[in-house]
Structures are given as C-alpha cells and as structure tokens.
Amino acid sequence: MNRQIPIEMRGHLRFSSKRYGTTTRGLPLEVWLPSSGETDLLIFAAIHGEETETTALLSKALRSIESTPERCAVVLSANPDGALLGTRGNARGVELNRNFPASNWQEAPVKTRWSPAGERVAFSTGEKPGSEPETQGLMNLMKHLNPETTISLHAPLGCIDDPKDSPLGNWIAEQSGLKMVREIGYPTPGSFGSWCAENDFHVITYELPGQSVSELQSTHLPILIDLLLGCSDCLNL
C-alpha cells in the first residue's frame, strides 16, 4: 500500500515521468502515470505559467509518498515555458486557458490583471482554437487517460469551482475551508473547463488563495496527498 515517507526523504522525485507532448520551445510535457494503468483522477498544475505555487505544492505532495499513485495521474506543469519565463501565457504569448476548441472560443485577445492596482495586460487566444502544442498535448492526454475527474490547480482566487457540485468537490471545499462555487463568476471563452464540459469530462478547478507556498502548505498539502493516495474519504464518496 502506498504511504507517506519521512520528511527528510522528500527532496526529490523517486519515480519516473512519461512525455505526453512538447512545448513551443521544445521542453517535454511530462505526466506521472498511475501504477495500476487506470486513471480515476488527473491533477495538473500551472496551465498559467505565473502560478508556480501550484507546481511547488503539487510537487511537494508527489514527493511525500512512497511510490507512484495507484490511480491518480499528475502533471506538475501544463505550461513549463510560461513557468520558466514568468508569464501567464506560453512562449508565444498565448493564454492557454483560452485556447481550447470549445464552442465559446473567441479570436479577440483576453486581458488579465497585471497588478493589484488594476492595470490589465492582453494575451492572445491563439491563431485558432487548439493551435498551441501545450493545448494539444493536454487534450490528447485527457482522451488517452479518460479520467473520471480532473483537478486543475490555479491561484489566487481562493475557491473550489465545480459545475457538478460533486461529492469530491464538496470534500475539497470542506477540507480546505474554501468556498464552493458552480461557476467562477466571469466569462471563460476557450477555457479548459469549457472544452471539458463539451466533451463530457468532469473538471474541478481548485483555486488556491493568494498566499506563499509556505503559508499554503499547512492546509492544502495534506489534501493533495490524500488525493494522490486515493483516500477513502475523498475518492470513494
């Protein structure tokens, strides 16, 4: 049975990933696949490259367990180019979470907050829906794994967005103390969530609050570890 390991042994990942695609700049898109070959849950982080706290926290969870999760797949960064460049979009400046070929995709650039003062910066949504290799890689991975549920880690809105109001979404909300919502509260054309809804995939958006990794760890790391381990309280609801 998979279990947690002593903290002093959590300095590196002891099991191997598989490449599921390649970024714009040629970096590997990596997934840690479940040992059973069956995927109940996929957790991925940092489709927005500037949200690196999601990668750090998910990495800590993956490094905390003895072996590869039995029924959970993990992507530590869905946008490694953006993470290295410190930008929300990919290396071409495309907002990947507005590039999915959902019926609500729009050609016009999208604007996101630049600073707490309210300035906004524009990002491309791509030359066409699904134009980016990172988008294509994630879609192909979803179709290959066909997870029962996918959890997309984001920050810093501090809520659990679950359109299906599922038992798992409510469990995460209860454990984290974050508000459960059924929609994020603003339009998300061409988003991963929009594409999932149209392709019958269940996705929960786990929006971490705006805190440092050290501050987030006490509440959210145990939740992520439980999800990786397939705890009976969360995955068998």
XYZ file of C-alpha atoms in Angstrom:
237
model
C 0.000 0.000 0.000
C 1.282 3.457 -0.876
C 2.142 5.604 2.126
C 3.895 8.785 3.119
C 7.638 8.797 3.643
C 9.726 10.643 6.254
C 10.143 14.347 5.551
C 13.939 14.073 5.258
C 13.457 11.786 2.234
C 11.234 14.198 0.290
C 13.967 16.126 -1.512
C 13.436 14.597 -4.954
C 11.001 12.565 -7.038
C 11.918 8.891 -6.914
C 9.777 7.662 -9.799
C 9.765 8.436 -13.500
C 7.509 10.513 -15.721
C 6.426 9.986 -19.312
C 6.431 12.589 -22.070
C 2.966 13.395 -23.407
C 3.948 16.281 -25.669
C 6.445 19.049 -26.355
C 6.210 22.767 -25.626
C 6.649 25.609 -28.088
C 10.319 25.894 -27.092
C 10.936 22.148 -27.166
C 10.619 21.262 -23.486
C 8.950 17.973 -22.536
C 5.396 17.969 -21.257
C 5.536 15.326 -18.531
C 2.991 13.170 -16.746
C 3.415 10.788 -13.828
C 1.107 7.898 -14.685
C -0.771 5.747 -12.169
C 0.828 2.406 -11.336
C -2.394 0.469 -11.928
C -2.801 1.718 -15.504
C -6.268 3.030 -14.598
C -6.891 6.747 -14.045
C -9.621 7.756 -11.631
C -8.128 11.213 -11.151
C -5.820 13.557 -13.063
C -4.326 16.523 -11.191
C -2.445 19.171 -13.137
C -0.882 22.496 -12.209
C 0.291 25.748 -13.771
C -1.503 25.989 -17.087
C -0.864 29.641 -16.218
C 2.913 29.861 -16.023
C 2.863 32.617 -13.410
C 1.008 30.383 -10.934
C 4.107 28.420 -9.950
C 2.896 27.952 -6.374
C 0.560 25.299 -7.766
C 3.521 23.350 -9.183
C 5.545 23.670 -5.976
C 2.684 22.432 -3.796
C 1.774 19.525 -6.103
C 5.459 18.554 -6.308
C 5.681 18.506 -2.513
C 2.665 16.194 -2.417
C 4.130 13.848 -5.036
C 7.490 13.797 -3.199
C 5.727 12.904 0.052
C 4.545 9.452 -0.995
C 6.436 6.201 -1.258
C 5.622 5.258 -4.835
C 3.678 6.307 -7.900
C -0.017 6.872 -7.110
C -2.097 3.825 -7.884
C -4.990 5.506 -9.722
C -4.026 9.178 -9.987
C -2.052 10.821 -12.812
C -0.072 14.015 -12.170
C 1.146 16.868 -14.389
C 3.344 19.263 -12.413
C 3.274 21.964 -15.080
C 0.985 22.171 -18.106
C 2.907 25.264 -19.261
C 6.618 24.822 -18.485
C 7.724 27.516 -20.959
C 5.485 30.060 -19.264
C 6.722 28.997 -15.834
C 10.370 29.478 -16.845
C 9.609 32.827 -18.495
C 7.476 34.009 -15.586
C 4.450 34.712 -17.750
C 0.813 33.633 -17.711
C 0.872 32.566 -21.357
C 3.150 30.219 -23.250
C 6.322 31.250 -25.116
C 4.212 32.706 -27.954
C 2.180 34.804 -25.558
C -0.937 32.648 -25.888
C -3.215 32.288 -22.877
C -3.511 28.507 -22.972
C -6.641 28.504 -20.834
C -8.397 30.445 -23.600
C -7.025 28.345 -26.498
C -9.153 25.209 -26.188
C -11.509 24.396 -29.097
C -14.742 24.918 -27.204
C -17.722 26.474 -28.961
C -17.217 29.687 -26.966
C -13.600 30.241 -28.115
C -13.052 33.814 -29.250
C -10.397 35.313 -31.503
C -10.114 38.600 -29.619
C -7.294 38.893 -27.064
C -8.153 38.459 -23.395
C -6.991 40.771 -20.642
C -5.906 39.732 -17.180
C -4.814 41.656 -14.121
C -1.248 42.982 -14.236
C -1.123 44.350 -10.680
C -3.298 44.920 -7.602
C -3.771 48.497 -8.833
C -5.996 47.141 -11.606
C -3.895 47.533 -14.744
C -4.592 44.804 -17.285
C -2.384 43.024 -19.824
C -3.577 41.440 -23.085
C -2.859 37.867 -24.168
C -3.558 36.173 -27.486
C -6.039 33.294 -27.566
C -4.075 31.690 -30.420
C -4.230 31.772 -34.202
C -7.108 29.306 -33.986
C -8.727 27.069 -31.360
C -6.303 24.409 -30.153
C -3.382 25.976 -32.011
C -0.789 25.523 -29.269
C 1.224 22.335 -28.656
C 0.581 22.559 -24.922
C -3.180 22.676 -25.540
C -2.994 19.779 -27.986
C -0.890 17.737 -25.574
C -3.323 18.170 -22.688
C -6.335 17.328 -24.853
C -4.637 14.172 -26.132
C -3.691 13.198 -22.592
C -7.286 13.626 -21.435
C -8.566 11.457 -24.269
C -5.921 8.809 -23.583
C -6.392 8.631 -19.808
C -10.142 9.337 -19.759
C -10.091 10.282 -16.051
C -13.289 10.193 -14.032
C -12.366 13.600 -12.612
C -9.668 16.155 -13.364
C -8.464 18.725 -10.836
C -6.907 21.857 -12.299
C -4.826 23.795 -9.768
C -4.918 27.586 -10.027
C -4.356 30.680 -7.871
C -5.158 33.136 -6.321
C -8.985 33.319 -6.222
C -9.411 31.022 -3.217
C -12.419 28.862 -4.142
C -13.449 25.443 -5.431
C -15.205 25.700 -8.803
C -17.173 22.536 -9.537
C -20.030 22.863 -12.047
C -21.364 19.445 -10.982
C -21.312 20.287 -7.265
C -19.892 16.783 -6.804
C -19.147 14.984 -3.539
C -15.417 15.232 -4.301
C -15.633 18.964 -4.934
C -17.533 19.436 -1.687
C -14.993 17.311 0.198
C -12.148 19.527 -1.066
C -14.098 22.654 -0.125
C -14.795 21.302 3.355
C -11.201 20.221 3.962
C -9.696 23.444 2.573
C -12.204 25.878 4.036
C -12.627 27.417 0.574
C -15.974 28.467 -0.845
C -17.691 26.075 -3.249
C -18.956 27.723 -6.451
C -20.522 26.314 -9.600
C -19.074 28.980 -11.869
C -16.114 31.308 -11.490
C -18.155 34.477 -11.989
C -16.853 35.790 -15.314
C -16.725 34.539 -18.935
C -14.020 31.983 -19.768
C -14.179 31.513 -23.554
C -11.968 28.735 -24.863
C -11.087 27.534 -21.379
C -10.106 24.015 -20.404
C -13.299 23.846 -18.357
C -15.448 24.849 -21.337
C -13.810 22.191 -23.509
C -14.247 19.559 -20.779
C -17.943 20.373 -20.401
C -18.493 19.864 -24.126
C -16.550 16.588 -24.133
C -18.171 15.063 -21.044
C -15.151 15.377 -18.760
C -15.684 16.336 -15.131
C -13.267 19.043 -14.006
C -12.856 20.707 -10.620
C -10.898 23.967 -10.520
C -9.011 24.163 -7.229
C -8.218 27.875 -6.831
C -5.653 28.339 -4.090
C -5.762 31.604 -2.134
C -3.122 34.268 -2.702
C -0.513 33.074 -0.219
C 3.077 31.856 -0.289
C 3.824 28.147 -0.682
C 4.842 28.028 2.978
C 1.501 29.517 4.022
C -0.480 27.253 1.679
C 1.273 24.098 2.783
C -0.333 23.550 6.173
C -3.881 23.439 4.785
C -3.556 22.283 1.188
C -0.624 19.850 1.146
C -2.465 17.199 3.232
C -5.444 17.449 0.869
C -3.281 16.890 -2.200
C -1.504 13.968 -0.542
C -4.864 12.378 0.310
C -5.967 12.803 -3.307
C -2.773 11.170 -4.601
C -3.128 8.290 -2.168
C -6.775 7.763 -3.138
C -8.056 8.121 0.408
C -11.427 6.518 1.053
C -12.839 9.750 2.474
C -12.362 11.658 -0.789
C -12.258 9.346 -3.822
C -14.857 6.831 -2.656
C -17.539 9.420 -1.919
